[in-house]
PDB file of C-alpha atoms in Angstrom:
ATOM      1  CA  MET A   1     -57.768  18.642 -55.981  1.00  0.00           C
ATOM      2  CA  ASN A   2     -57.993  14.819 -54.987  1.00  0.00           C
ATOM      3  CA  VAL A   3     -61.398  14.474 -53.934  1.00  0.00           C
ATOM      4  CA  LEU A   4     -62.405  10.988 -52.132  1.00  0.00           C
ATOM      5  CA  LEU A   5     -64.985   9.582 -49.858  1.00  0.00           C
ATOM      6  CA  LYS A   6     -63.316   7.026 -47.095  1.00  0.00           C
ATOM      7  CA  LYS A   7     -65.790   4.902 -44.921  1.00  0.00           C
ATOM      8  CA  VAL A   8     -65.310   5.964 -41.166  1.00  0.00           C
ATOM      9  CA  ALA A   9     -64.030   2.889 -39.309  1.00  0.00           C
ATOM     10  CA  ILE A  10     -65.437   2.615 -35.848  1.00  0.00           C
ATOM     11  CA  GLU A  11     -61.857   3.675 -34.547  1.00  0.00           C
ATOM     12  CA  ASP A  12     -62.816   7.455 -36.173  1.00  0.00           C
ATOM     13  CA  LYS A  13     -65.957   7.645 -34.535  1.00  0.00           C
ATOM     14  CA  GLN A  14     -64.709  10.323 -32.462  1.00  0.00           C
ATOM     15  CA  VAL A  15     -63.349  12.496 -35.503  1.00  0.00           C
ATOM     16  CA  LEU A  16     -66.550  11.998 -36.766  1.00  0.00           C
ATOM     17  CA  ARG A  17     -68.499  13.058 -33.692  1.00  0.00           C
ATOM     18  CA  ASN A  18     -66.033  16.281 -33.493  1.00  0.00           C
ATOM     19  CA  LEU A  19     -67.112  16.867 -37.065  1.00  0.00           C
ATOM     20  CA  LEU A  20     -70.614  16.528 -36.208  1.00  0.00           C
ATOM     21  CA  GLU A  21     -70.356  19.376 -33.425  1.00  0.00           C
ATOM     22  CA  LEU A  22     -69.250  21.817 -36.169  1.00  0.00           C
ATOM     23  CA  TYR A  23     -71.998  20.685 -38.444  1.00  0.00           C
ATOM     24  CA  ARG A  24     -74.721  21.132 -35.740  1.00  0.00           C
ATOM     25  CA  TYR A  25     -73.531  24.468 -34.897  1.00  0.00           C
ATOM     26  CA  ASP A  26     -73.536  25.596 -38.569  1.00  0.00           C
ATOM     27  CA  PHE A  27     -77.149  24.133 -38.679  1.00  0.00           C
ATOM     28  CA  SER A  28     -78.329  25.946 -35.509  1.00  0.00           C
ATOM     29  CA  GLU A  29     -78.875  28.799 -37.414  1.00  0.00           C
ATOM     30  CA  PHE A  30     -81.677  26.730 -39.109  1.00  0.00           C
ATOM     31  CA  ASP A  31     -83.069  24.482 -36.734  1.00  0.00           C
ATOM     32  CA  LYS A  32     -82.371  26.913 -33.853  1.00  0.00           C
ATOM     33  CA  GLY A  33     -80.750  23.932 -31.970  1.00  0.00           C
ATOM     34  CA  ASP A  34     -79.049  24.666 -28.728  1.00  0.00           C
ATOM     35  CA  VAL A  35     -76.012  23.011 -26.740  1.00  0.00           C
ATOM     36  CA  ASN A  36     -76.501  20.563 -23.806  1.00  0.00           C
ATOM     37  CA  ASP A  37     -75.123  21.420 -20.337  1.00  0.00           C
ATOM     38  CA  HIS A  38     -71.587  20.000 -21.348  1.00  0.00           C
ATOM     39  CA  GLY A  39     -71.493  22.889 -24.349  1.00  0.00           C
ATOM     40  CA  LEU A  40     -72.275  20.189 -27.071  1.00  0.00           C
ATOM     41  CA  TYR A  41     -74.813  19.672 -29.578  1.00  0.00           C
ATOM     42  CA  GLY A  42     -74.534  15.719 -29.641  1.00  0.00           C
ATOM     43  CA  TYR A  43     -75.930  13.538 -32.309  1.00  0.00           C
ATOM     44  CA  ARG A  44     -78.113  11.103 -31.074  1.00  0.00           C
ATOM     45  CA  TYR A  45     -77.942   8.576 -34.274  1.00  0.00           C
ATOM     46  CA  LEU A  46     -74.190   8.448 -34.247  1.00  0.00           C
ATOM     47  CA  ASP A  47     -73.547   4.778 -32.923  1.00  0.00           C
ATOM     48  CA  HIS A  48     -76.264   3.640 -35.164  1.00  0.00           C
ATOM     49  CA  TYR A  49     -74.015   3.970 -38.091  1.00  0.00           C
ATOM     50  CA  TRP A  50     -71.849   0.926 -36.688  1.00  0.00           C
ATOM     51  CA  THR A  51     -74.883  -1.028 -35.184  1.00  0.00           C
ATOM     52  CA  GLU A  52     -77.537  -0.975 -37.955  1.00  0.00           C
ATOM     53  CA  PRO A  53     -77.596  -2.147 -41.343  1.00  0.00           C
ATOM     54  CA  GLY A  54     -78.355   0.428 -44.097  1.00  0.00           C
ATOM     55  CA  ARG A  55     -76.321   3.101 -42.678  1.00  0.00           C
ATOM     56  CA  HIS A  56     -73.128   4.475 -44.057  1.00  0.00           C
ATOM     57  CA  PRO A  57     -70.660   6.875 -42.563  1.00  0.00           C
ATOM     58  CA  PHE A  58     -68.186   8.738 -44.976  1.00  0.00           C
ATOM     59  CA  PHE A  59     -65.549  11.243 -44.849  1.00  0.00           C
ATOM     60  CA  ILE A  60     -65.075  13.477 -47.371  1.00  0.00           C
ATOM     61  CA  VAL A  61     -61.241  13.896 -47.877  1.00  0.00           C
ATOM     62  CA  VAL A  62     -59.371  16.449 -50.037  1.00  0.00           C
ATOM     63  CA  ASP A  63     -55.531  15.789 -50.780  1.00  0.00           C
ATOM     64  CA  ASP A  64     -55.428  13.682 -47.679  1.00  0.00           C
ATOM     65  CA  PHE A  65     -57.351  16.307 -45.613  1.00  0.00           C
ATOM     66  CA  ILE A  66     -60.817  15.622 -43.890  1.00  0.00           C
ATOM     67  CA  ALA A  67     -63.130  18.219 -45.644  1.00  0.00           C
ATOM     68  CA  GLY A  68     -66.334  16.763 -44.475  1.00  0.00           C
ATOM     69  CA  PHE A  69     -68.451  14.047 -44.051  1.00  0.00           C
ATOM     70  CA  ILE A  70     -71.742  12.293 -45.673  1.00  0.00           C
ATOM     71  CA  LEU A  71     -74.125   9.909 -43.836  1.00  0.00           C
ATOM     72  CA  VAL A  72     -76.032   8.112 -45.776  1.00  0.00           C
ATOM     73  CA  SER A  73     -79.026   5.807 -44.654  1.00  0.00           C
ATOM     74  CA  ASN A  74     -82.210   3.771 -45.808  1.00  0.00           C
ATOM     75  CA  PHE A  75     -84.254   6.188 -43.613  1.00  0.00           C
ATOM     76  CA  CYS A  76     -86.389   8.032 -45.747  1.00  0.00           C
ATOM     77  CA  TYR A  77     -89.515  10.550 -45.120  1.00  0.00           C
ATOM     78  CA  MET A  78     -91.147  10.228 -48.948  1.00  0.00           C
ATOM     79  CA  CYS A  79     -90.077   6.860 -49.801  1.00  0.00           C
ATOM     80  CA  GLU A  80     -91.628   3.483 -48.925  1.00  0.00           C
ATOM     81  CA  PRO A  81     -89.315   1.782 -46.396  1.00  0.00           C
ATOM     82  CA  GLY A  82     -86.199  -0.220 -47.848  1.00  0.00           C
ATOM     83  CA  ASP A  83     -87.238   1.276 -51.155  1.00  0.00           C
ATOM     84  CA  ALA A  84     -84.473   4.176 -51.060  1.00  0.00           C
ATOM     85  CA  ARG A  85     -81.341   5.547 -49.710  1.00  0.00           C
ATOM     86  CA  SER A  86     -81.102   9.082 -48.249  1.00  0.00           C
ATOM     87  CA  ILE A  87     -78.602  11.650 -47.238  1.00  0.00           C
ATOM     88  CA  SER A  88     -79.078  11.994 -43.547  1.00  0.00           C
ATOM     89  CA  GLU A  89     -76.206  14.259 -43.135  1.00  0.00           C
ATOM     90  CA  PHE A  90     -73.979  16.336 -45.521  1.00  0.00           C
ATOM     91  CA  PHE A  91     -71.238  18.434 -44.439  1.00  0.00           C
ATOM     92  CA  VAL A  92     -68.516  20.452 -46.214  1.00  0.00           C
ATOM     93  CA  MET A  93     -66.308  22.648 -44.018  1.00  0.00           C
ATOM     94  CA  LYS A  94     -66.390  26.385 -44.853  1.00  0.00           C
ATOM     95  CA  LYS A  95     -62.883  26.317 -46.122  1.00  0.00           C
ATOM     96  CA  TYR A  96     -64.002  24.098 -48.812  1.00  0.00           C
ATOM     97  CA  ARG A  97     -67.391  25.203 -49.751  1.00  0.00           C
ATOM     98  CA  ARG A  98     -68.116  26.746 -53.288  1.00  0.00           C
ATOM     99  CA  THR A  99     -64.959  24.576 -54.785  1.00  0.00           C
ATOM    100  CA  GLY A 100     -67.081  21.505 -56.101  1.00  0.00           C
ATOM    101  CA  ILE A 101     -65.815  19.444 -53.506  1.00  0.00           C
ATOM    102  CA  GLY A 102     -69.534  19.106 -52.369  1.00  0.00           C
ATOM    103  CA  GLU A 103     -70.754  17.828 -55.747  1.00  0.00           C
ATOM    104  CA  THR A 104     -67.739  15.526 -56.424  1.00  0.00           C
ATOM    105  CA  ALA A 105     -68.476  13.834 -53.241  1.00  0.00           C
ATOM    106  CA  ALA A 106     -72.249  13.723 -53.941  1.00  0.00           C
ATOM    107  CA  ARG A 107     -71.604  12.328 -57.009  1.00  0.00           C
ATOM    108  CA  ALA A 108     -69.498   9.366 -55.594  1.00  0.00           C
ATOM    109  CA  VAL A 109     -71.897   8.621 -53.236  1.00  0.00           C
ATOM    110  CA  PHE A 110     -74.815   8.456 -55.483  1.00  0.00           C
ATOM    111  CA  LYS A 111     -72.996   6.316 -57.872  1.00  0.00           C
ATOM    112  CA  MET A 112     -71.685   4.071 -55.082  1.00  0.00           C
ATOM    113  CA  TYR A 113     -75.439   2.778 -54.288  1.00  0.00           C
ATOM    114  CA  PRO A 114     -77.641   1.879 -57.344  1.00  0.00           C
ATOM    115  CA  GLY A 115     -81.513   3.012 -56.813  1.00  0.00           C
ATOM    116  CA  LYS A 116     -83.685   5.446 -55.705  1.00  0.00           C
ATOM    117  CA  TRP A 117     -82.564   8.409 -53.427  1.00  0.00           C
ATOM    118  CA  GLU A 118     -84.155  10.920 -51.576  1.00  0.00           C
ATOM    119  CA  VAL A 119     -82.393  14.053 -50.466  1.00  0.00           C
ATOM    120  CA  VAL A 120     -84.521  16.312 -47.890  1.00  0.00           C
ATOM    121  CA  GLN A 121     -83.589  19.944 -46.701  1.00  0.00           C
ATOM    122  CA  HIS A 122     -84.634  22.043 -44.099  1.00  0.00           C
ATOM    123  CA  PRO A 123     -87.228  24.989 -45.497  1.00  0.00           C
ATOM    124  CA  GLU A 124     -84.797  27.644 -43.640  1.00  0.00           C
ATOM    125  CA  ASN A 125     -81.729  26.319 -45.326  1.00  0.00           C
ATOM    126  CA  LYS A 126     -81.523  28.149 -48.888  1.00  0.00           C
ATOM    127  CA  PRO A 127     -78.083  27.479 -49.422  1.00  0.00           C
ATOM    128  CA  SER A 128     -78.452  23.473 -49.135  1.00  0.00           C
ATOM    129  CA  MET A 129     -81.838  23.719 -51.319  1.00  0.00           C
ATOM    130  CA  GLU A 130     -79.943  25.667 -54.044  1.00  0.00           C
ATOM    131  CA  PHE A 131     -77.146  23.470 -53.880  1.00  0.00           C
ATOM    132  CA  TRP A 132     -79.038  20.117 -54.006  1.00  0.00           C
ATOM    133  CA  GLU A 133     -81.350  21.407 -56.641  1.00  0.00           C
ATOM    134  CA  LYS A 134     -78.815  22.253 -58.774  1.00  0.00           C
ATOM    135  CA  VAL A 135     -76.608  19.202 -58.206  1.00  0.00           C
ATOM    136  CA  ILE A 136     -79.507  16.469 -58.514  1.00  0.00           C
ATOM    137  CA  SER A 137     -81.229  18.638 -61.730  1.00  0.00           C
ATOM    138  CA  ASP A 138     -77.523  18.394 -63.202  1.00  0.00           C
ATOM    139  CA  ILE A 139     -76.632  14.597 -62.688  1.00  0.00           C
ATOM    140  CA  THR A 140     -80.240  13.453 -63.627  1.00  0.00           C
ATOM    141  CA  ARG A 141     -80.447  15.843 -66.528  1.00  0.00           C
ATOM    142  CA  GLY A 142     -83.620  16.887 -64.834  1.00  0.00           C
ATOM    143  CA  GLN A 143     -85.017  13.707 -64.265  1.00  0.00           C
ATOM    144  CA  TYR A 144     -86.180  14.081 -60.637  1.00  0.00           C
ATOM    145  CA  ARG A 145     -89.351  14.999 -58.451  1.00  0.00           C
ATOM    146  CA  LYS A 146     -89.394  17.616 -55.923  1.00  0.00           C
ATOM    147  CA  LEU A 147     -92.092  17.372 -53.074  1.00  0.00           C
ATOM    148  CA  GLU A 148     -92.773  19.029 -49.951  1.00  0.00           C
ATOM    149  CA  ALA A 149     -91.575  16.762 -47.103  1.00  0.00           C
ATOM    150  CA  GLU A 150     -93.271  16.912 -43.788  1.00  0.00           C
ATOM    151  CA  THR A 151     -91.813  15.409 -40.530  1.00  0.00           C
ATOM    152  CA  LYS A 152     -93.184  15.651 -36.806  1.00  0.00           C
ATOM    153  CA  ASP A 153     -90.569  18.788 -36.772  1.00  0.00           C
ATOM    154  CA  TRP A 154     -90.657  20.569 -40.137  1.00  0.00           C
ATOM    155  CA  THR A 155     -92.102  20.696 -43.775  1.00  0.00           C
ATOM    156  CA  GLY A 156     -89.263  20.931 -46.373  1.00  0.00           C
ATOM    157  CA  GLN A 157     -88.238  20.017 -49.748  1.00  0.00           C
ATOM    158  CA  ALA A 158     -87.605  16.459 -50.788  1.00  0.00           C
ATOM    159  CA  LEU A 159     -85.708  15.735 -53.767  1.00  0.00           C
ATOM    160  CA  ILE A 160     -86.596  11.919 -55.649  1.00  0.00           C
ATOM    161  CA  PHE A 161     -84.311  10.478 -58.128  1.00  0.00           C
ATOM    162  CA  SER A 162     -82.770   7.285 -59.304  1.00  0.00           C
ATOM    163  CA  ASN A 163     -79.258   7.010 -60.101  1.00  0.00           C
ATOM    164  CA  ARG A 164     -79.572   5.214 -62.983  1.00  0.00           C
ATOM    165  CA  SER A 165     -80.179   8.294 -64.789  1.00  0.00           C
ATOM    166  CA  ILE A 166     -76.682   9.932 -63.788  1.00  0.00           C
ATOM    167  CA  LYS A 167     -74.647  11.135 -66.208  1.00  0.00           C
TER     168      LYS A 167
END
């Protein structure tokens, strides 16, 4: 399978919005989110990916089909502002999970942006915690820090690393 990251053009914002609904539906198992009066979850930061510097939306494309997305930002919970990038959202559709596509996409996005990274996971999302710890441990040869991340809404796991150590 050919996996690549494709920057989401503003013309494709609605496609990303649609995929965010699938993502938020999957994630509602962990954050207990509900739909609004229109039957949608919504994503309040979507427009920011075309209006704020430091935000980068990507489709994960597999053999010319959209398989998910990665939203990268410079908003971090544990690192100093402007000191690191983070994976704001990461979604691989169920059909493509456990195939190596997620790891391939993660490696690709980390290599695109040199420097420090922060990846946080919701404490109820055990599959995410296992995925990120395995991927980051593998690509950094164990050179990362695992911390407790605390936000106003939850406490979870944060993995901090530098992509200079990616193999």
